[in-house]
Coordinates of C-alpha atoms and ligand atoms in Angstrom, one line a residue:
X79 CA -7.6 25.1 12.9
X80 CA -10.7 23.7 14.3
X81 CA -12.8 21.3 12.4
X82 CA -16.4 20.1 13.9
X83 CA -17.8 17.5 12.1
X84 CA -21.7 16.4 12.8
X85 CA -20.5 13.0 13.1
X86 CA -17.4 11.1 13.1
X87 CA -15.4 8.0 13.7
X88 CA -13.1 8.6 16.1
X89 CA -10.6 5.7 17.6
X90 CA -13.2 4.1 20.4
X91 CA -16.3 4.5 18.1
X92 CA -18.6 7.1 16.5
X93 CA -19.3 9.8 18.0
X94 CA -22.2 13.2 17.2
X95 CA -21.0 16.5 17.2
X96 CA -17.3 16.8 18.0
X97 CA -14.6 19.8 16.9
X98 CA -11.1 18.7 16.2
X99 CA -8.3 21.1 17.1
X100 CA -5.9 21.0 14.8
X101 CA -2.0 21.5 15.3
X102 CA 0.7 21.5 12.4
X103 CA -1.1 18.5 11.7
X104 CA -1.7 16.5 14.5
X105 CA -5.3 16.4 16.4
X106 CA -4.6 18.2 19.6
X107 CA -7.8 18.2 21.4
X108 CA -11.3 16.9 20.6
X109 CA -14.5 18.9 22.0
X110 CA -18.1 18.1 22.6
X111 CA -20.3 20.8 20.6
X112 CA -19.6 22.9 17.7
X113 CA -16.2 25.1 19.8
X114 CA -15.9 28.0 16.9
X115 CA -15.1 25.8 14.4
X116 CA -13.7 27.2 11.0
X117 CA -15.3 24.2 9.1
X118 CA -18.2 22.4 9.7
X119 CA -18.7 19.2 7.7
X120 CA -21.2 15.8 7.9
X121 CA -19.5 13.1 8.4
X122 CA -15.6 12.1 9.3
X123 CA -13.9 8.6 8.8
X124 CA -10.3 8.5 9.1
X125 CA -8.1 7.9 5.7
X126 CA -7.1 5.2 4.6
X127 CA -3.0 3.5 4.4
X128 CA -2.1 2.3 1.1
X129 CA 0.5 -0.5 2.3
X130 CA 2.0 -1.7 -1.2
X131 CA 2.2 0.5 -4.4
X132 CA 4.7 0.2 -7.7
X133 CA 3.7 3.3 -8.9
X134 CA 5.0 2.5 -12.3
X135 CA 2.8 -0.2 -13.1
X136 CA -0.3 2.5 -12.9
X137 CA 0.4 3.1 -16.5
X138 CA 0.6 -0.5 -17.4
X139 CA -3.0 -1.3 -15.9
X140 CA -5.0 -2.4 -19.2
X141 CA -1.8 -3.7 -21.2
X142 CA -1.8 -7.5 -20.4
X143 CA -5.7 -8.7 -20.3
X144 CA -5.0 -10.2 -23.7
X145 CA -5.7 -14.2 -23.3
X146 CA -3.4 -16.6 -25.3
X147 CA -5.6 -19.3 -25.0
X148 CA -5.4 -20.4 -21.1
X149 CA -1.6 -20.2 -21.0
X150 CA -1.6 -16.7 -18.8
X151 CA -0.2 -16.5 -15.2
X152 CA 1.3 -14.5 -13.2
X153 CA 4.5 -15.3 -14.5
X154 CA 3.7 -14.2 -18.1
X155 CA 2.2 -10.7 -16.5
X156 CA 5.8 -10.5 -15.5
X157 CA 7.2 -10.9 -19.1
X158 CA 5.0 -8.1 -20.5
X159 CA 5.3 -5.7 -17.5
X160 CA 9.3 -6.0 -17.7
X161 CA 8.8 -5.3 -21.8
X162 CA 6.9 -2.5 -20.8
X163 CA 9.2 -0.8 -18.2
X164 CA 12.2 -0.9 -20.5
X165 CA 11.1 2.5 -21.8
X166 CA 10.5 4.4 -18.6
X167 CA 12.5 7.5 -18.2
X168 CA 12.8 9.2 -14.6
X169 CA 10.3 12.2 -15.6
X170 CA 7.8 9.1 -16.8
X171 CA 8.0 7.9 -13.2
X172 CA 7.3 11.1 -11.7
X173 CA 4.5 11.9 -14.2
X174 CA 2.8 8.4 -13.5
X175 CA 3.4 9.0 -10.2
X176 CA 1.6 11.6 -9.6
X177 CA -1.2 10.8 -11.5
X178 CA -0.9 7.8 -9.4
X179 CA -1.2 9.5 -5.6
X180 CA -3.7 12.2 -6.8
X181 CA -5.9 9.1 -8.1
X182 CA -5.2 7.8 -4.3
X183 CA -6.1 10.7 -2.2
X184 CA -9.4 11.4 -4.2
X185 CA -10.8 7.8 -3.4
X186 CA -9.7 8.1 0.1
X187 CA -5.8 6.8 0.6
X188 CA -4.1 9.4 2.4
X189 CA -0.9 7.4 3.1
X190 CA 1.2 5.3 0.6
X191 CA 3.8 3.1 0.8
X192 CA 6.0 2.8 -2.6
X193 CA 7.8 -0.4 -3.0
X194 CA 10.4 1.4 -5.1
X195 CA 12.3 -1.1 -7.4
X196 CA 12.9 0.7 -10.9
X197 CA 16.3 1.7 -10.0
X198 CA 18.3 2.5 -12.7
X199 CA 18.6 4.4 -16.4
X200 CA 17.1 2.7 -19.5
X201 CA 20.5 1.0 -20.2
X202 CA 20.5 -0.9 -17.0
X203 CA 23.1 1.7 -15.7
X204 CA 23.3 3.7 -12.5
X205 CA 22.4 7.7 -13.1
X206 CA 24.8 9.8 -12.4
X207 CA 23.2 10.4 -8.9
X208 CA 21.7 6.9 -7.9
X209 CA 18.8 8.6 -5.9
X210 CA 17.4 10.1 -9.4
X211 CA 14.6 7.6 -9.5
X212 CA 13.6 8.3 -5.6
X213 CA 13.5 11.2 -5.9
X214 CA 10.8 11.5 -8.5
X215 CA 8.8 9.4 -6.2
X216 CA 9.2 12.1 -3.4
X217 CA 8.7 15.0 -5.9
X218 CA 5.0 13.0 -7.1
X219 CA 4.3 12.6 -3.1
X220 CA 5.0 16.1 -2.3
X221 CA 3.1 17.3 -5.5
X222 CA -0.1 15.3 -4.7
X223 CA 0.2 15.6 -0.6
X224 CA 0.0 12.1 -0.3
X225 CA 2.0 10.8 2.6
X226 CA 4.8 9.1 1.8
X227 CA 6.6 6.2 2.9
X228 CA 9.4 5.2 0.3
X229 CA 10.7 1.8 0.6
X230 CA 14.0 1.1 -1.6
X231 CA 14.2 -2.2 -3.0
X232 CA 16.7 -4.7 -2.5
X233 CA 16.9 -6.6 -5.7
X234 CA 19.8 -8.9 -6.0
X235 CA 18.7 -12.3 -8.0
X236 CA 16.0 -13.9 -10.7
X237 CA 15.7 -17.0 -8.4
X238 CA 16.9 -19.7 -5.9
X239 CA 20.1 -20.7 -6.0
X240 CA 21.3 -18.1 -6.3
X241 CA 20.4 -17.6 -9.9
X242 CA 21.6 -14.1 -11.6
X243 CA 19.4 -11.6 -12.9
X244 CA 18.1 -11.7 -16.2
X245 CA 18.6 -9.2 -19.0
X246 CA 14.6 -7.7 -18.0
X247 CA 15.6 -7.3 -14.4
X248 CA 19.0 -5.1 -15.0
X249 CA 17.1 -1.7 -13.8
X250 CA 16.3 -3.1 -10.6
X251 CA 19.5 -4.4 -9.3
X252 CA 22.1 -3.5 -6.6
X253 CA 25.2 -5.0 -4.8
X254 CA 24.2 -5.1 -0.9
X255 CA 27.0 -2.2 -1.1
X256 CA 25.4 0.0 -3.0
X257 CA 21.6 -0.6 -1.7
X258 CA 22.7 0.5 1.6
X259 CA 24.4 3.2 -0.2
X260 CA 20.6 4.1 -1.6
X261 CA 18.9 3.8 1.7
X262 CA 21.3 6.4 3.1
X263 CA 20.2 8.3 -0.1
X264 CA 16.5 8.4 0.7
X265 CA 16.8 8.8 4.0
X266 CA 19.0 12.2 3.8
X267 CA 16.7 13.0 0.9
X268 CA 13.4 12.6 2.9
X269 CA 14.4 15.1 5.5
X270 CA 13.2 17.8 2.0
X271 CA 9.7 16.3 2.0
X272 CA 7.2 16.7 4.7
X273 CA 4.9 13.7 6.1
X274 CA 7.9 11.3 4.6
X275 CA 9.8 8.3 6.1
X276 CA 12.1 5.8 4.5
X277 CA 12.1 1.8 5.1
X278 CA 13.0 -0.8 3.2
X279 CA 11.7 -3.7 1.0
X280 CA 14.4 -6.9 -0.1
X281 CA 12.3 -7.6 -2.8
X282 CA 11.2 -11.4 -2.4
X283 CA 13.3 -14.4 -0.8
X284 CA 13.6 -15.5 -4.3
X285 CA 15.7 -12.3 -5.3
X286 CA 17.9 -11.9 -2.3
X287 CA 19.9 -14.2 -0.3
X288 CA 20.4 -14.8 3.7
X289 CA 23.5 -12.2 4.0
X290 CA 22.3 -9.6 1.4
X291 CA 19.2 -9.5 3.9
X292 CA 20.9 -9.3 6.7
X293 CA 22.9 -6.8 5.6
X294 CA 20.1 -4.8 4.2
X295 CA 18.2 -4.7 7.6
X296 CA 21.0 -4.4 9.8
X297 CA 22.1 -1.1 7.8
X298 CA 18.3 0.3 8.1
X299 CA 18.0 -0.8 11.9
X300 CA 21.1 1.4 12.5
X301 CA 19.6 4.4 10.8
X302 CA 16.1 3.9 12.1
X303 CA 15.0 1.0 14.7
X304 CA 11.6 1.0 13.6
X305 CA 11.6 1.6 9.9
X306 CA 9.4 -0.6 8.1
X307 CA 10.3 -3.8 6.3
X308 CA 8.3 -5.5 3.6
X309 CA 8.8 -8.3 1.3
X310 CA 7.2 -9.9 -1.3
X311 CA 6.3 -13.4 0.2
X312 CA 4.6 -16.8 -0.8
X313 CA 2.9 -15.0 -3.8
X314 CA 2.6 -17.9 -5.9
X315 CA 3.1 -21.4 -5.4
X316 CA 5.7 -21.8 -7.2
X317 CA 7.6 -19.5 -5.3
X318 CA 6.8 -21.7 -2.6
X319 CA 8.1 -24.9 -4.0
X320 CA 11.7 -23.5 -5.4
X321 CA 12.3 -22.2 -1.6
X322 CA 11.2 -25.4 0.1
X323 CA 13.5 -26.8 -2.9
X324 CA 16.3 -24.7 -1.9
X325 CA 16.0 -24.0 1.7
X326 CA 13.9 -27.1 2.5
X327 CA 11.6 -24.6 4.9
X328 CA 8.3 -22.7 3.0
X329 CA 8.7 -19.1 2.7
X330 CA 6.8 -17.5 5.3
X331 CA 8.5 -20.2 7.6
X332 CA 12.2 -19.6 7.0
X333 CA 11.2 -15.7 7.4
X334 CA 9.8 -16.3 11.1
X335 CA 12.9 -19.0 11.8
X336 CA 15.6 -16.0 10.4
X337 CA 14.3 -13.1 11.7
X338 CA 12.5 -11.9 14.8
X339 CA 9.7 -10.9 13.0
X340 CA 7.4 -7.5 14.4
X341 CA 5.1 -5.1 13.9
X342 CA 7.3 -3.3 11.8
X343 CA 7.8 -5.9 9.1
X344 CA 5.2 -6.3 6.2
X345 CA 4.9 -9.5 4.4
X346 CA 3.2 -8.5 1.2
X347 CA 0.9 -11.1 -0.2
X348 CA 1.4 -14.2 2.0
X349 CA -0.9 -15.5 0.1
X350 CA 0.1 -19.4 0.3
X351 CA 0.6 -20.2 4.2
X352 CA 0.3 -23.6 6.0
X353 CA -1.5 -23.4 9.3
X354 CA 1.7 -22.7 11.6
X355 CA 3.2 -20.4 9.1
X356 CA -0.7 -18.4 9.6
X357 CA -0.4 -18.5 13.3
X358 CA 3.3 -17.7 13.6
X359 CA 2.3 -14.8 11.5
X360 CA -0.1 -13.5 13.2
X361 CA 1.5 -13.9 17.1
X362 CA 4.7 -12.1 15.3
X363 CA 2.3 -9.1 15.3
X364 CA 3.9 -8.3 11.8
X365 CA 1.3 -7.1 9.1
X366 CA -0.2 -9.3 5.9
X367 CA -0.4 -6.8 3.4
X368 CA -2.9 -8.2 1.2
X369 CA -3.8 -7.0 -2.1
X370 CA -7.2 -8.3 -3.1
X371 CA -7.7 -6.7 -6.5
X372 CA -4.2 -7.4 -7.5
X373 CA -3.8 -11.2 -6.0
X374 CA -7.7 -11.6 -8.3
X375 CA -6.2 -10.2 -11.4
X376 CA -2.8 -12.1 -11.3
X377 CA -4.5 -15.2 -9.9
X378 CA -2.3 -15.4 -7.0
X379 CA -5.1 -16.9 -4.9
X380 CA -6.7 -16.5 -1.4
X381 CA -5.3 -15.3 1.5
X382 CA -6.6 -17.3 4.5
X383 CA -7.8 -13.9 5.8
X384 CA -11.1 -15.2 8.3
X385 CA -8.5 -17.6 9.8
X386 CA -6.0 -14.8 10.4
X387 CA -8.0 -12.1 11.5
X388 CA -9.5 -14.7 14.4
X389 CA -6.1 -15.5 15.3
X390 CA -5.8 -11.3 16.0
X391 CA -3.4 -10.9 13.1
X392 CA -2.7 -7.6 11.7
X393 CA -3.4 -6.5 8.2
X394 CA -3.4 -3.6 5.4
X395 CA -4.1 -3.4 2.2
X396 CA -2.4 -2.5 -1.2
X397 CA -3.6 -1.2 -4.5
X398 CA 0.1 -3.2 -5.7
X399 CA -0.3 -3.4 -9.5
X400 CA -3.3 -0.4 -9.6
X401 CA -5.7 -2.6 -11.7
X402 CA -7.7 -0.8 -9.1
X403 CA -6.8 2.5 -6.7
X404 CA -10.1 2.1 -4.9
X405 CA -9.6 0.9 -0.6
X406 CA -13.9 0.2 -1.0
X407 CA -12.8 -1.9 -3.7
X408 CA -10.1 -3.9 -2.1
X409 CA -12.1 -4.3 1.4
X410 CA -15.2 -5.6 -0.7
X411 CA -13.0 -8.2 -2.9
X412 CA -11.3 -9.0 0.8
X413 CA -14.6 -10.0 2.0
X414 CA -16.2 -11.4 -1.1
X415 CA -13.3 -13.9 -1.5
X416 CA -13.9 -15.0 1.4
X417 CA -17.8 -15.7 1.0
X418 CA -17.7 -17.6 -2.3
X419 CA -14.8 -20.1 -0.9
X420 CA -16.5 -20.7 2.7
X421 CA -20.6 -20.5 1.3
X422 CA -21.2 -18.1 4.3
X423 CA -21.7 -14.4 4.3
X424 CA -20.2 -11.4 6.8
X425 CA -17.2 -13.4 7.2
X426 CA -15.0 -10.7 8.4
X427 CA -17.1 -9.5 11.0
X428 CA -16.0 -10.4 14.6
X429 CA -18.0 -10.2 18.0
X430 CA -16.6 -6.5 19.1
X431 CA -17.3 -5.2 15.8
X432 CA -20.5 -6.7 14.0
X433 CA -20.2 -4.7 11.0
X434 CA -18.2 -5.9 8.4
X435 CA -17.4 -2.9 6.9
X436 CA -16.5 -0.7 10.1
X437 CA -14.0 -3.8 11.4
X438 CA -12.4 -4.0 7.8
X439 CA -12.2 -0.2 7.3
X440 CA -10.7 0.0 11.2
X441 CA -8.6 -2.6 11.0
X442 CA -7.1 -2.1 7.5
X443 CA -5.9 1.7 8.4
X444 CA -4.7 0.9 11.7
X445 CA -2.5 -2.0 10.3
X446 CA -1.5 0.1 7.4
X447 CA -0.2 3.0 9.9
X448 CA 1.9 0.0 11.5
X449 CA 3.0 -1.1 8.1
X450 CA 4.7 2.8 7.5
X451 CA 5.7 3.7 11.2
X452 CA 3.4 6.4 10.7
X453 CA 1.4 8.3 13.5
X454 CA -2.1 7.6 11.8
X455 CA -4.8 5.4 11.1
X456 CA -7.1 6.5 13.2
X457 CA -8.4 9.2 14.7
X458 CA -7.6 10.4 18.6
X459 CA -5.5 13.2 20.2
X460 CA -2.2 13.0 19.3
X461 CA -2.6 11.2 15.9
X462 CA -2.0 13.1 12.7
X463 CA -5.4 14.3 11.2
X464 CA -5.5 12.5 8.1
X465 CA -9.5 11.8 7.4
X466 CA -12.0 11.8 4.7
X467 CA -15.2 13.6 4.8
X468 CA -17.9 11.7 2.7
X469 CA -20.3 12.9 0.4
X470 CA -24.1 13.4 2.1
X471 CA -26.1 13.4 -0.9
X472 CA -24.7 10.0 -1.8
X473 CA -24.3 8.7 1.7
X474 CA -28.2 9.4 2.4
X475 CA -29.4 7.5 -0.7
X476 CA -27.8 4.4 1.1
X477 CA -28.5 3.2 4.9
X478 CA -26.7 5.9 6.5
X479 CA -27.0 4.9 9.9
X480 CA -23.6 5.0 12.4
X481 CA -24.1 1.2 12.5
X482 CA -24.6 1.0 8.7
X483 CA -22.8 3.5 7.3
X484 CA -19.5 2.0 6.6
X485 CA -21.1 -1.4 5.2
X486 CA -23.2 0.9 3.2
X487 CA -19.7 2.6 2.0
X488 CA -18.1 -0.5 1.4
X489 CA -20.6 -2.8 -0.2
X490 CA -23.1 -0.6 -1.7
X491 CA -21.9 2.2 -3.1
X492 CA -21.5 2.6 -6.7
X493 CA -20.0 6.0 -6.7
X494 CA -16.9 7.2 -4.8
X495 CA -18.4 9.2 -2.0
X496 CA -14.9 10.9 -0.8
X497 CA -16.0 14.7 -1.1
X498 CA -13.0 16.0 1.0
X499 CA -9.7 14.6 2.2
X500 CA -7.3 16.3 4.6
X501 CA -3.5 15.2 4.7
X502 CA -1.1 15.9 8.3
X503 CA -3.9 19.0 8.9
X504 CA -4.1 19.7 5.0
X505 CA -6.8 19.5 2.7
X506 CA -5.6 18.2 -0.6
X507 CA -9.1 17.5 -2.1
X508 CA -11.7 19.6 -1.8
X509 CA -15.2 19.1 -3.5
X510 CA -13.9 15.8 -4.8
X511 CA -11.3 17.9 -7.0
X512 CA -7.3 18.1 -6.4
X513 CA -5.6 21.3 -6.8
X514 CA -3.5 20.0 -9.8
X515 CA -5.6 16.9 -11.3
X516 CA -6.0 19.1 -14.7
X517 CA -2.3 19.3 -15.3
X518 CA -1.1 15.6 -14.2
X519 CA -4.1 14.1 -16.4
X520 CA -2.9 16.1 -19.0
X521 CA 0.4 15.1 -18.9
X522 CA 0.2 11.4 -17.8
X523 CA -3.1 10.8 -20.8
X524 CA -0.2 12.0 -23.5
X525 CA 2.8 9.9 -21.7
X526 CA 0.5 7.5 -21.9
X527 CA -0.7 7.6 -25.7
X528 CA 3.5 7.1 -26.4
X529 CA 3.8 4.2 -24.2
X530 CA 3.0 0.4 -25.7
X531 CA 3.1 -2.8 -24.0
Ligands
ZN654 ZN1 4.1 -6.0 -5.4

């Protein structure tokens, strides 16, 4: 199929009146002028990588912003979200889900990668087939068209030491054994589902020890050399003190001295980093996967991102928690942090790319393709057309400019201005609607009316 779009943002820049060839879902050539185009649309960004997403939780946004008087933290979230998951069935999962990536796609995430932890049946006990839960995550991707990296979780501990899992973590929990069993699970399963891949995620060095995690990444390096790996790291400071307590090394540190760290690990969060733990970070080439909306609404804190991104480091971002499934949302509360800790404004910008918006919304997908080993993030021949086209009537009410536009998209707008979104050569929303949003809103608003918290 040939798409020409009036204007668009391809990998070196924008460019006017271009048509996209389009082969089983990869952009084969890319043509001057309006070459008999089947559709012609305004104006083409590529879509965005959703690096870190427990789909789950989509249902619990709204259950725990009750105060009890200035005693809340992260750590009592946790308490309520493990109450809440205790009554999740596998069809709940795959009914959130695909609420969940439908949600995504329409506000412009065409890639997600599910940090899949909610194992096992309501008793704490393996289903019959120990892949049930993965693959309702695979049936919601494949529903919704969202691509889908699935990322098992390795989830061995409640703490340091190291200290056994309580009675709230009992769905999440594997021997090394059988986790590798899983992986081999997903991976087998994954060849059924198009635009897939599998990785894995040990779930935080607080929850797995040194030869659980080696274990766990050896096994996925000899099915897949470049599958991704992410971890939950330095979240909280807590977190860092128990593993300087334990290991006498911060978290982010004892990572880079254990493993060779690359671009296909993640670190999700890394929130609290010392200098060298920033820098060895960033030289690693492996991806911060920061989660703005999430980090604000648990109070996790501020990722030293100016720092990070001068130092070349890569980066994605996560909808993690969904208190938010909005990328304009988590690229303004990226910047925004920044400004009201430093007192200076257009912090993010760098001297190749003065506009704010256009280096975050570059930067963020292209680091969120490394984040999945996937073939997208931007938009060239020989990358898999995944793109948004925006909405002109709201666009022109804005400065609309090539030089404007995405700082326009990403700090002005008040409206979601995703009008269309194609998926590996797909579209999967069309006129801002998805083929089955009626159904999954019917189904996920009465799961929902049975759930408590
Ligand atoms: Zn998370």
């Amino acid at each position: 199929m040939k798409l020409y779009a009036q204007r668009i943002l391809l990998a070196d820049g924008w460019h006017k009146n271009q048509t996209l060839t389009i082969d089983n879902g990869i952009i084969s050539e890319i043509e001057s002028g309006n070459v008999n185009a089947d559709v012609d649309v305004g104006t083409v960004i590529p879509g965005m990588v959703n690096c870190h997403s427990h789909a789950f939780q989509r249902a619990f946004a709204g259950f725990s912003e009750q105060g009890s008087e200035g005693q809340d933290s992260f750590w009592t979230w946790r308490t309520i979200m493990y109450k809440f998951l205790r009554q999740l069935t596998v069809e709940h999962a795959q009914i959130i889900a695909t609420q969940l990536y439908i949600e995504m796609l329409k506000m412009g995430y065409t890639r997600v990668a599910e940090f899949h932890y909610l194992h096992h049946a309501l008793d704490g006990n393996n289903h019959d087939d120990l892949s049930a839960m993965a693959k309702a995550i695979f049936e919601a991707g494949d529903t919704s068209g969202i691509g889908l990296t699935l990322l098992p979780v390795l989830y061995r501990f409640s703490g340091f030491g190291p200290l056994p899992a309580t009675e709230g973590q009992k769905r999440f929990i594997n021997t090394t054994e059988q986790f590798n069993q899983l992986v081999t699970e997903c991976v087998q399963l994954s060849q059924n589902y198009r635009n897939t891949n599998v990785g894995i995620a040990p779930h935080s060095l607080r929850a797995v020890d040194l030869p659980s995690l080696n274990s766990a990444v050896n096994h996925i390096r000899g099915i897949d050399e470049c599958a991704p790996i992410h971890i939950h790291i330095a979240e909280q400071q807590k977190e860092v003190d128990d593993c300087l307590a334990h290991y006498g090394k911060r978290p982010v540190q004892w990572l880079l001295d254990n493993f060779t760290l690359d671009p296909h690990w993640c670190l999700i969060h890394a929130t609290h980093i010392n200098e060298a733990e920033r820098q060895g970070l960033a030289q690693s080439g492996a991806i911060a996967g920061i989660c703005p909306t999430t980090e604000a609404n648990l109070g996790d804190g501020v990722f030293p991102t100016a720092e990070y991104l001068a130092e070349k480091g890569n980066f994605a971002i996560g909808s993690d928690s969904h208190i938010s499934v909005d990328p304009i949302e988590e690229l303004r509360w990226l910047e925004y942090a920044q400004r009201l800790t430093k007192q200076q404004r257009a912090v993010l910008a760098d001297t190749n790319t003065l506009s704010v918006g256009k280096n975050l919304w570059q930067r963020a997908a292209r680091g969120g393709a490394l984040s999945t080993h996937s073939n997208t993030g931007e938009l060239a021949i020989g990358k898999q057309a995944d793109l948004l086209v925006l909405d002109e009537d709201k666009l022109k009410l804005f400065a609309h400019s090539e030089q404007h536009l995405l700082d326009s998209v990403v700090f002005a707008s008040q409206s979601n201005l995703v009008a269309d979104v194609m998926v590996n050569g797909q579209w999967v929303v069309q006129a801002g609607k998805h083929v089955h949003e009626n159904q999954s809103a019917e189904q996920f608003s009465e799961l929902l009316s049975q759930l408590s918290a």
